[in-house]
Short mmCIF file of C-alpha atoms and ligand atoms in Angstrom, two decimals:
data_model
loop_
_atom_site.label_atom_id
_atom_site.label_comp_id
_atom_site.label_asym_id
_atom_site.label_seq_id
_atom_site.Cartn_x
_atom_site.Cartn_y
_atom_site.Cartn_z
CA UNK A 1 -37.15 45.93 -36.35
CA UNK A 2 -37.75 45.01 -32.70
CA UNK A 3 -35.00 45.37 -30.12
CA UNK A 4 -35.02 41.61 -29.64
CA UNK A 5 -34.39 40.95 -33.32
CA UNK A 6 -31.61 43.48 -33.61
CA UNK A 7 -29.97 41.93 -30.54
CA UNK A 8 -30.23 38.59 -32.21
CA UNK A 9 -28.46 39.82 -35.31
CA UNK A 10 -25.74 41.35 -33.20
CA UNK A 11 -24.91 38.11 -31.43
CA UNK A 12 -25.31 36.04 -34.55
CA UNK A 13 -22.68 37.90 -36.55
CA UNK A 14 -20.52 38.29 -33.45
CA UNK A 15 -20.29 34.58 -33.06
CA UNK A 16 -19.87 33.71 -36.70
CA UNK A 17 -16.58 35.60 -36.76
CA UNK A 18 -15.17 33.32 -34.05
CA UNK A 19 -12.35 31.08 -35.21
CA UNK A 20 -13.85 28.05 -33.47
CA UNK A 21 -16.91 26.11 -34.37
CA UNK A 22 -19.37 28.17 -32.36
CA UNK A 23 -22.39 29.32 -34.35
CA UNK A 24 -26.16 29.71 -34.10
CA UNK A 25 -28.58 27.56 -36.05
CA UNK A 26 -31.73 28.91 -37.72
CA UNK A 27 -33.68 28.48 -34.45
CA UNK A 28 -31.28 30.86 -32.71
CA UNK A 29 -29.69 28.04 -30.70
CA UNK A 30 -26.00 28.30 -29.96
CA UNK A 31 -24.19 25.25 -31.34
CA UNK A 32 -20.70 23.96 -30.64
CA UNK A 33 -19.21 21.53 -33.14
CA UNK A 34 -22.66 21.38 -34.79
CA UNK A 35 -24.47 20.30 -31.61
CA UNK A 36 -27.15 22.59 -30.10
CA UNK A 37 -25.97 23.39 -26.58
CA UNK A 38 -29.54 23.69 -25.26
CA UNK A 39 -30.02 19.95 -25.80
CA UNK A 40 -26.85 19.24 -23.83
CA UNK A 41 -27.92 21.52 -20.97
CA UNK A 42 -31.19 19.60 -20.79
CA UNK A 43 -29.56 16.18 -20.91
CA UNK A 44 -26.56 16.76 -18.63
CA UNK A 45 -27.82 19.60 -16.44
CA UNK A 46 -25.83 22.70 -15.51
CA UNK A 47 -23.13 23.80 -14.87
CA UNK A 48 -21.59 21.72 -17.64
CA UNK A 49 -18.38 22.11 -19.61
CA UNK A 50 -18.73 21.24 -23.31
CA UNK A 51 -15.68 20.74 -25.52
CA UNK A 52 -15.30 20.57 -29.29
CA UNK A 53 -12.48 18.04 -29.46
CA UNK A 54 -12.29 18.16 -33.29
CA UNK A 55 -11.56 21.89 -33.16
CA UNK A 56 -8.78 21.27 -30.62
CA UNK A 57 -7.24 18.71 -32.96
CA UNK A 58 -7.41 21.26 -35.80
CA UNK A 59 -5.48 23.72 -33.63
CA UNK A 60 -2.75 21.11 -33.08
CA UNK A 61 -2.58 20.34 -36.80
CA UNK A 62 -2.26 24.01 -37.74
CA UNK A 63 0.53 24.40 -35.21
CA UNK A 64 2.34 21.32 -36.49
CA UNK A 65 2.10 22.62 -40.07
CA UNK A 66 3.74 25.88 -39.02
CA UNK A 67 6.98 23.97 -38.31
CA UNK A 68 7.21 22.80 -41.94
CA UNK A 69 10.07 20.33 -42.23
CA UNK A 70 11.90 21.59 -39.15
CA UNK A 71 12.41 18.91 -36.46
CA UNK A 72 10.07 19.76 -33.62
CA UNK A 73 7.86 18.54 -30.79
CA UNK A 74 4.60 19.90 -29.44
CA UNK A 75 4.29 18.97 -25.77
CA UNK A 76 0.69 19.75 -24.85
CA UNK A 77 0.59 21.41 -21.41
CA UNK A 78 -1.82 19.04 -19.75
CA UNK A 79 -2.54 21.50 -16.93
CA UNK A 80 -4.73 23.51 -19.33
CA UNK A 81 -7.21 20.66 -19.66
CA UNK A 82 -6.37 17.18 -18.48
CA UNK A 83 -9.51 15.34 -19.63
CA UNK A 84 -8.74 11.95 -21.17
CA UNK A 85 -10.65 12.47 -24.46
CA UNK A 86 -8.69 15.68 -25.07
CA UNK A 87 -5.23 14.36 -24.13
CA UNK A 88 -5.83 11.22 -26.23
CA UNK A 89 -7.07 13.19 -29.27
CA UNK A 90 -4.11 15.60 -29.15
CA UNK A 91 -1.75 12.66 -28.73
CA UNK A 92 -3.30 11.00 -31.80
CA UNK A 93 -2.54 14.25 -33.66
CA UNK A 94 1.13 13.91 -32.73
CA UNK A 95 1.38 15.91 -29.50
CA UNK A 96 3.50 14.81 -26.56
CA UNK A 97 2.86 16.15 -23.08
CA UNK A 98 4.26 18.79 -20.73
CA UNK A 99 3.45 17.68 -17.17
CA UNK A 100 4.08 19.23 -13.76
CA UNK A 101 3.22 16.51 -11.27
CA UNK A 102 3.21 12.77 -10.75
CA UNK A 103 -0.53 12.87 -11.36
CA UNK A 104 -0.20 14.60 -14.75
CA UNK A 105 2.68 12.31 -15.71
CA UNK A 106 0.62 9.20 -14.98
CA UNK A 107 -2.35 10.70 -16.81
CA UNK A 108 -0.28 11.33 -19.96
CA UNK A 109 1.09 7.77 -19.86
CA UNK A 110 -2.40 6.33 -19.37
CA UNK A 111 -3.58 8.33 -22.38
CA UNK A 112 -0.93 6.57 -24.46
CA UNK A 113 1.75 9.27 -24.62
CA UNK A 114 5.19 7.65 -24.83
CA UNK A 115 7.74 8.53 -22.11
CA UNK A 116 9.96 9.72 -24.99
CA UNK A 117 7.44 12.50 -25.71
CA UNK A 118 6.95 13.78 -22.15
CA UNK A 119 8.76 16.64 -20.44
CA UNK A 120 8.28 17.36 -16.78
CA UNK A 121 8.48 20.89 -15.43
CA UNK A 122 7.39 22.09 -11.99
CA UNK A 123 9.29 24.00 -9.31
CA UNK A 124 8.69 21.52 -6.53
CA UNK A 125 9.20 18.00 -7.81
CA UNK A 126 9.31 15.44 -5.02
CA UNK A 127 11.83 12.60 -4.95
CA UNK A 128 9.01 10.17 -5.72
CA UNK A 129 7.99 12.17 -8.78
CA UNK A 130 11.58 12.36 -10.01
CA UNK A 131 12.10 8.61 -9.48
CA UNK A 132 8.90 7.81 -11.34
CA UNK A 133 9.90 10.06 -14.28
CA UNK A 134 13.44 8.64 -14.44
CA UNK A 135 12.24 5.04 -14.52
CA UNK A 136 9.57 5.18 -17.23
CA UNK A 137 10.40 3.31 -20.44
CA UNK A 138 13.98 2.41 -21.25
CA UNK A 139 15.59 5.80 -20.61
CA UNK A 140 13.06 7.64 -18.47
CA UNK A 141 10.95 10.48 -19.88
CA UNK A 142 12.30 12.76 -22.62
CA UNK A 143 13.44 15.30 -20.04
CA UNK A 144 13.01 16.14 -16.41
CA UNK A 145 13.26 19.91 -16.64
CA UNK A 146 15.43 21.13 -13.74
CA UNK A 147 14.19 24.36 -12.15
CA UNK A 148 17.27 25.12 -10.03
CA UNK A 149 20.90 24.15 -9.48
CA UNK A 150 19.83 22.49 -6.27
CA UNK A 151 17.14 20.47 -7.99
CA UNK A 152 19.59 19.44 -10.68
CA UNK A 153 21.84 18.02 -7.96
CA UNK A 154 18.87 16.15 -6.47
CA UNK A 155 17.88 14.69 -9.86
CA UNK A 156 21.51 13.58 -10.31
CA UNK A 157 21.50 11.92 -6.89
CA UNK A 158 18.22 10.14 -7.61
CA UNK A 159 19.49 8.92 -11.00
CA UNK A 160 22.71 7.70 -9.40
CA UNK A 161 20.78 5.87 -6.67
CA UNK A 162 18.58 4.22 -9.29
CA UNK A 163 21.55 3.25 -11.45
CA UNK A 164 20.14 5.26 -14.33
CA UNK A 165 21.32 8.07 -16.55
CA UNK A 166 18.70 10.78 -16.11
CA UNK A 167 17.67 12.78 -19.16
CA UNK A 168 17.35 16.42 -18.17
CA UNK A 169 16.77 19.85 -19.60
CA UNK A 170 17.42 23.14 -17.83
CA UNK A 171 14.63 25.66 -17.41
CA UNK A 172 16.12 29.07 -17.98
CA UNK A 173 14.72 32.15 -16.27
CA UNK A 174 15.74 34.93 -18.67
CA UNK A 175 15.17 37.66 -16.07
CA UNK A 176 12.86 39.83 -18.19
CA UNK A 177 11.05 42.31 -15.97
CA UNK A 178 8.56 44.00 -18.24
CA UNK A 179 6.62 41.15 -19.76
CA UNK A 180 3.23 42.18 -21.07
CA UNK A 181 0.72 39.81 -19.50
CA UNK A 182 -1.16 39.55 -16.18
CA UNK A 183 1.25 39.61 -13.20
CA UNK A 184 -0.05 36.25 -11.93
CA UNK A 185 0.93 34.45 -15.12
CA UNK A 186 4.41 35.91 -15.66
CA UNK A 187 7.16 33.43 -14.95
CA UNK A 188 10.34 34.78 -16.52
CA UNK A 189 11.40 37.68 -14.27
CA UNK A 190 13.85 37.85 -11.38
CA UNK A 191 11.09 37.77 -8.74
CA UNK A 192 9.53 34.60 -10.16
CA UNK A 193 10.14 31.27 -8.44
CA UNK A 194 10.69 29.57 -11.78
CA UNK A 195 13.84 28.43 -13.52
CA UNK A 196 17.59 28.82 -13.26
CA UNK A 197 18.97 32.37 -13.43
CA UNK A 198 20.47 32.94 -16.86
CA UNK A 199 23.91 33.69 -15.39
CA UNK A 200 24.08 30.22 -13.81
CA UNK A 201 22.96 28.14 -16.77
CA UNK A 202 26.33 27.60 -18.44
CA UNK A 203 27.92 26.62 -15.11
CA UNK A 204 25.18 24.00 -14.71
CA UNK A 205 25.98 22.67 -18.19
CA UNK A 206 29.71 22.61 -17.50
CA UNK A 207 29.33 20.86 -14.14
CA UNK A 208 26.65 18.36 -15.16
CA UNK A 209 27.17 15.17 -13.07
CA UNK A 210 27.83 11.91 -14.95
CA UNK A 211 24.47 10.46 -13.92
CA UNK A 212 22.72 13.07 -16.09
CA UNK A 213 22.51 13.57 -19.82
CA UNK A 214 21.60 17.03 -21.04
CA UNK A 215 18.86 17.03 -23.68
CA UNK A 216 18.02 20.68 -24.06
CA UNK A 217 17.40 24.12 -22.64
CA UNK A 218 13.88 25.31 -22.01
CA UNK A 219 12.01 28.40 -20.97
CA UNK A 220 8.41 29.40 -20.35
CA UNK A 221 8.03 33.05 -19.49
CA UNK A 222 4.30 33.54 -19.23
CA UNK A 223 0.90 32.83 -20.63
CA UNK A 224 -1.68 34.55 -22.83
CA UNK A 225 0.72 36.53 -25.02
CA UNK A 226 -1.28 38.20 -27.77
CA UNK A 227 1.79 39.43 -29.68
CA UNK A 228 5.11 37.74 -30.28
CA UNK A 229 7.49 40.43 -28.95
CA UNK A 230 8.10 39.23 -25.38
CA UNK A 231 8.13 35.58 -26.41
CA UNK A 232 10.89 36.30 -28.92
CA UNK A 233 12.85 38.41 -26.42
CA UNK A 234 12.85 35.42 -24.06
CA UNK A 235 13.70 33.05 -26.92
CA UNK A 236 16.67 35.25 -27.84
CA UNK A 237 18.11 34.86 -24.32
CA UNK A 238 17.50 31.11 -24.49
CA UNK A 239 19.13 30.77 -27.89
CA UNK A 240 22.18 32.76 -26.84
CA UNK A 241 22.63 30.35 -23.92
CA UNK A 242 21.97 27.36 -26.19
CA UNK A 243 24.84 28.49 -28.42
CA UNK A 244 27.13 28.58 -25.39
CA UNK A 245 25.82 25.27 -24.05
CA UNK A 246 26.19 23.42 -27.34
CA UNK A 247 29.87 24.41 -27.40
CA UNK A 248 30.19 22.44 -24.14
CA UNK A 249 27.90 19.44 -24.74
CA UNK A 250 25.64 18.16 -27.49
CA UNK A 251 22.10 19.58 -27.25
CA UNK A 252 19.07 17.92 -28.80
CA UNK A 253 16.51 20.69 -28.52
CA UNK A 254 15.53 24.11 -27.33
CA UNK A 255 12.08 24.47 -25.81
CA UNK A 256 10.54 27.94 -25.88
CA UNK A 257 7.55 26.94 -23.75
CA UNK A 258 3.87 27.72 -24.10
CA UNK A 259 2.13 31.03 -23.77
CA UNK A 260 0.43 31.59 -27.15
CA UNK A 261 -2.66 33.69 -26.46
CA UNK A 262 -6.24 33.33 -27.62
CA UNK A 263 -8.88 35.93 -28.39
CA UNK A 264 -11.08 36.35 -25.31
CA UNK A 265 -12.96 39.10 -27.13
CA UNK A 266 -10.47 41.94 -27.22
CA UNK A 267 -8.32 40.56 -30.01
CA UNK A 268 -5.20 38.42 -30.39
CA UNK A 269 -3.21 39.65 -33.39
CA UNK A 270 -0.65 36.82 -33.36
CA UNK A 271 -1.75 33.25 -34.10
CA UNK A 272 0.08 30.25 -32.56
CA UNK A 273 1.53 29.59 -36.03
CA UNK A 274 2.96 33.15 -36.07
CA UNK A 275 4.76 32.43 -32.79
CA UNK A 276 6.25 29.25 -34.23
CA UNK A 277 7.29 30.77 -37.57
CA UNK A 278 8.95 33.79 -35.95
CA UNK A 279 10.68 31.63 -33.33
CA UNK A 280 11.99 29.33 -36.05
CA UNK A 281 13.32 32.31 -38.00
CA UNK A 282 15.12 33.53 -34.87
CA UNK A 283 16.51 30.04 -34.21
CA UNK A 284 17.97 29.92 -37.71
CA UNK A 285 19.37 33.42 -37.57
CA UNK A 286 20.99 32.54 -34.22
CA UNK A 287 22.97 29.82 -36.00
CA UNK A 288 20.99 27.04 -34.30
CA UNK A 289 19.06 25.87 -37.36
CA UNK A 290 20.12 22.26 -36.76
CA UNK A 291 18.46 22.07 -33.32
CA UNK A 292 14.93 20.75 -32.85
CA UNK A 293 12.44 23.34 -31.61
CA UNK A 294 10.02 22.22 -28.91
CA UNK A 295 6.99 24.16 -27.65
CA UNK A 296 4.60 23.53 -24.74
CA UNK A 297 1.24 25.10 -25.62
CA UNK A 298 -1.79 24.60 -23.41
CA UNK A 299 -4.36 27.37 -23.77
CA UNK A 300 -4.00 27.92 -27.51
CA UNK A 301 -4.90 24.30 -28.30
CA UNK A 302 -7.99 24.02 -26.14
CA UNK A 303 -9.09 27.38 -24.73
CA UNK A 304 -11.38 28.63 -27.49
CA UNK A 305 -13.11 25.29 -27.90
CA UNK A 306 -14.80 24.85 -24.55
CA UNK A 307 -17.82 26.58 -23.01
CA UNK A 308 -19.59 26.43 -19.67
CA UNK A 309 -23.36 26.05 -19.81
CA UNK A 310 -25.24 27.70 -16.96
CA UNK A 311 -28.89 28.32 -16.14
CA UNK A 312 -30.10 31.71 -15.04
CA UNK A 313 -31.35 31.33 -11.46
CA UNK A 314 -32.53 34.82 -10.70
CA UNK A 315 -32.66 38.32 -12.09
CA UNK A 316 -32.40 41.01 -9.44
CA UNK A 317 -32.36 44.78 -9.38
CA UNK A 318 -30.74 46.78 -6.60
CA UNK A 319 -30.69 50.56 -6.87
CA UNK A 320 -29.65 51.15 -10.46
CA UNK A 321 -27.86 47.89 -11.06
CA UNK A 322 -29.22 44.76 -12.70
CA UNK A 323 -27.80 41.42 -11.64
CA UNK A 324 -28.13 38.04 -13.26
CA UNK A 325 -27.42 35.12 -10.95
CA UNK A 326 -26.35 32.00 -12.82
CA UNK A 327 -25.73 28.49 -11.54
CA UNK A 328 -22.04 28.41 -12.52
CA UNK A 329 -19.70 30.10 -10.08
CA UNK A 330 -16.08 30.88 -9.33
CA UNK A 331 -15.66 27.31 -8.12
CA UNK A 332 -16.41 26.16 -11.69
CA UNK A 333 -14.43 28.86 -13.53
CA UNK A 334 -12.06 30.81 -11.29
CA UNK A 335 -10.25 32.86 -13.96
CA UNK A 336 -12.41 36.02 -13.55
CA UNK A 337 -11.97 35.98 -9.76
CA UNK A 338 -8.27 35.16 -9.87
CA UNK A 339 -7.01 37.24 -12.81
CA UNK A 340 -9.88 39.63 -13.51
CA UNK A 341 -10.20 37.65 -16.74
CA UNK A 342 -13.11 38.44 -18.99
CA UNK A 343 -15.09 35.64 -20.63
CA UNK A 344 -17.88 36.54 -23.03
CA UNK A 345 -21.32 35.40 -21.93
CA UNK A 346 -24.13 34.87 -24.46
CA UNK A 347 -27.69 33.49 -24.32
CA UNK A 348 -27.99 29.82 -25.16
CA UNK A 349 -30.99 30.56 -27.36
CA UNK A 350 -32.04 33.82 -28.96
CA UNK A 351 -35.83 33.81 -29.12
CA UNK A 352 -38.27 36.54 -30.08
CA UNK A 353 -39.57 36.66 -26.49
CA UNK A 354 -36.35 37.97 -24.95
CA UNK A 355 -36.16 41.52 -23.67
CA UNK A 356 -33.95 44.25 -25.11
CA UNK A 357 -30.25 44.17 -24.38
CA UNK A 358 -29.06 45.95 -21.26
CA UNK A 359 -25.93 46.07 -19.14
CA UNK A 360 -26.07 43.45 -16.45
CA UNK A 361 -23.61 42.10 -13.88
CA UNK A 362 -23.43 38.35 -14.19
CA UNK A 363 -22.56 36.62 -10.93
CA UNK A 364 -22.44 33.10 -9.58
CA UNK A 365 -24.03 31.60 -6.45
CA UNK A 366 -20.85 31.33 -4.35
CA UNK A 367 -20.63 33.32 -1.13
CA UNK A 368 -17.73 35.52 -2.21
CA UNK A 369 -17.89 38.98 -3.77
CA UNK A 370 -15.27 37.91 -6.28
CA UNK A 371 -17.70 35.34 -7.70
CA UNK A 372 -18.37 37.83 -10.45
CA UNK A 373 -18.17 37.34 -14.22
CA UNK A 374 -18.34 41.08 -14.94
CA UNK A 375 -20.76 43.32 -16.80
CA UNK A 376 -22.26 41.99 -20.03
CA UNK A 377 -24.80 43.17 -22.56
CA UNK A 378 -27.63 40.66 -22.31
CA UNK A 379 -31.39 40.65 -22.87
CA UNK A 380 -33.32 41.55 -19.72
CA UNK A 381 -36.99 41.52 -18.77
CA UNK A 382 -37.13 38.73 -19.56
CA UNK A 383 -33.57 37.48 -19.54
CA UNK A 384 -32.47 34.27 -21.26
CA UNK A 385 -33.12 31.13 -19.23
CA UNK A 386 -29.61 29.82 -19.86
CA UNK A 387 -26.24 31.17 -21.03
CA UNK A 388 -22.88 29.96 -22.28
CA UNK A 389 -19.61 31.28 -20.89
CA UNK A 390 -17.20 31.25 -23.82
CA UNK A 391 -13.51 30.37 -24.18
CA UNK A 392 -13.49 28.17 -21.10
CA UNK A 393 -11.63 25.17 -22.57
CA UNK A 394 -8.33 26.02 -20.84
CA UNK A 395 -7.74 26.47 -17.10
CA UNK A 396 -11.45 26.01 -16.45
CA UNK A 397 -12.26 22.54 -15.15
CA UNK A 398 -8.64 21.92 -14.13
CA UNK A 399 -8.79 24.86 -11.71
CA UNK A 400 -12.27 24.10 -10.38
CA UNK A 401 -13.07 23.35 -6.74
CA UNK A 402 -15.99 22.07 -4.70
CA UNK A 403 -16.23 25.24 -2.61
CA UNK A 404 -19.64 25.93 -1.09
CA UNK A 405 -20.66 22.29 -1.36
CA UNK A 406 -20.79 22.41 -5.12
CA UNK A 407 -19.75 19.20 -6.88
CA UNK A 408 -17.44 19.58 -9.89
CA UNK A 409 -19.31 20.45 -13.10
CA UNK A 410 -20.32 17.88 -15.69
CA UNK A 411 -18.20 17.57 -18.83
CA UNK A 412 -19.32 16.67 -22.36
CA UNK A 413 -16.95 15.86 -25.22
CA UNK A 414 -18.01 16.33 -28.85
CA UNK A 415 -16.44 14.76 -31.91
CA UNK A 416 -17.88 14.35 -35.38
CA UNK A 417 -20.99 16.34 -34.39
CA UNK A 418 -21.93 13.94 -31.55
CA UNK A 419 -21.29 13.35 -27.86
CA UNK A 420 -18.47 10.81 -27.57
CA UNK A 421 -17.92 10.91 -23.81
CA UNK A 422 -19.25 12.62 -20.72
CA UNK A 423 -18.60 12.92 -17.02
CA UNK A 424 -21.60 13.54 -14.78
CA UNK A 425 -21.76 16.14 -12.03
CA UNK A 426 -22.22 14.46 -8.65
CA UNK A 427 -25.65 15.05 -7.15
CA UNK A 428 -25.88 17.19 -4.01
CA UNK A 429 -26.68 13.98 -2.11
CA UNK A 430 -23.60 12.22 -3.48
CA UNK A 431 -21.38 15.19 -2.64
CA UNK A 432 -22.76 15.44 0.91
CA UNK A 433 -22.46 11.71 1.50
CA UNK A 434 -18.82 11.65 0.39
CA UNK A 435 -17.84 14.46 2.75
CA UNK A 436 -19.93 13.15 5.63
CA UNK A 437 -18.39 9.68 5.23
CA UNK A 438 -14.86 10.97 5.99
CA UNK A 439 -13.82 9.37 9.29
CA UNK A 440 -17.23 7.82 9.88
N1 LLP B 501 4.84 25.18 -19.94
C1 LLP B 501 4.98 25.52 -18.65
C2 LLP B 501 6.22 25.20 -17.94
C3 LLP B 501 3.93 26.20 -18.00
O1 LLP B 501 4.07 26.55 -16.72
C4 LLP B 501 2.74 26.50 -18.71
C5 LLP B 501 1.65 27.21 -18.07
C6 LLP B 501 2.63 26.10 -20.05
C7 LLP B 501 3.72 25.45 -20.64
C8 LLP B 501 1.42 26.34 -20.89
O2 LLP B 501 1.15 27.69 -21.06
P1 LLP B 501 -0.02 28.18 -22.05
O3 LLP B 501 0.34 27.76 -23.44
O4 LLP B 501 -1.28 27.52 -21.61
O5 LLP B 501 -0.06 29.63 -21.88
N2 LLP B 501 -4.11 29.55 -15.05
C9 LLP B 501 -3.66 30.64 -15.89
C10 LLP B 501 -2.52 30.23 -16.78
C11 LLP B 501 -1.36 29.65 -16.02
C12 LLP B 501 -0.29 29.07 -16.91
C13 LLP B 501 0.64 28.25 -16.09
N3 LLP B 501 1.70 27.65 -16.86
C14 LLP B 501 -4.84 31.20 -16.68
O6 LLP B 501 -5.95 30.71 -16.50
O7 LLP B 501 -4.68 32.15 -17.44
#
């Protein structure tokens, strides 16, 4: 068997074990949601994000089923991927929205999410954002989640000035120091800027001004948890406080946040449904079985079901290292540069003509050393002409920039095995004209 064919088998089986709908067809073409990605790269150019919206909806359904009959809400964290087709499809599957800015709040409303299903977090809400949230619908949004005592007082003052009763929840910082995820995405320790210190929460409940109505207590202690341990430790602190709070005022829900991890290639033993089932069990054993449980997942709904398509621009060899320059960079997908995150990279098509697999450093075209997607095993001499960067559905496009004069990537949305929507990448001319026109 030739090296090329054994490589092909390796990647074929590797991909077929993926939970999503990523697979190769008999021509060796990588397909997402049944659509060959090569065709999309040709039609829409590169770099292009492609999303399997049906698979995202299936994630939401599986999560909903994990709640059984227990009253619950799934507030999709729009920051993970704020594209209209995705927010609308998840809303149609019963998800509300977790938003962190006036922009995200307006987006959720425009996608049809009811104010009653929207919670607003965010450590730095402006008065305008608070006013807008408090005045949507009849009672304002489901909850403006206060991140500090001081902010709670400001929300109360805004509600009073508007002649409204503001619906609020309190974001609890449980003060857990040894949470097992990347330091940049931990949010529940004493050094984090997020939330109200756990020792102050019950005072806030006791002293709640009359212009506010407490809905619940919430917490979000980090992202990309691959096991349930730390999530449950944080939930235990939250539930203890919820017991105390509900002795003082009626509570409608507890919200244990997002954070359910996905498998970026090194495993993720706990599924989102495991997180929900174990959290529900803890809720019941804490004597709070009558309270609704809310969660705010982002990544786990969308992350595994998006890829970035990129063309190979140049293969280069310096000393003993092989490099593969692709036309997607850190401006398109910043996670590797920002968190040393690893995203698998695979050829778009496995053909007989490809060289044997070798270790190669895959890098983008941006003028920064951190524009580096890491070392991958890929065919070389010749290399593939195009690749897919996997698991890019969450925190990909939403964190992209135009650095180095690179317009934001195209986006393609798949449903029912077909393209249902797309957003083009601006041409270099269009990008240059827009910047040059400033102040002209
Ligand atoms: N709720 C709140 C209040 C949050 O701050 C976040 C995420 C979520 C929910 C959703 O968390 P998820 O289920 O997606 O883990 N850019 C980083 C992740 C930052 C997460 C920020 N907050 C990354 O690319 O890994």
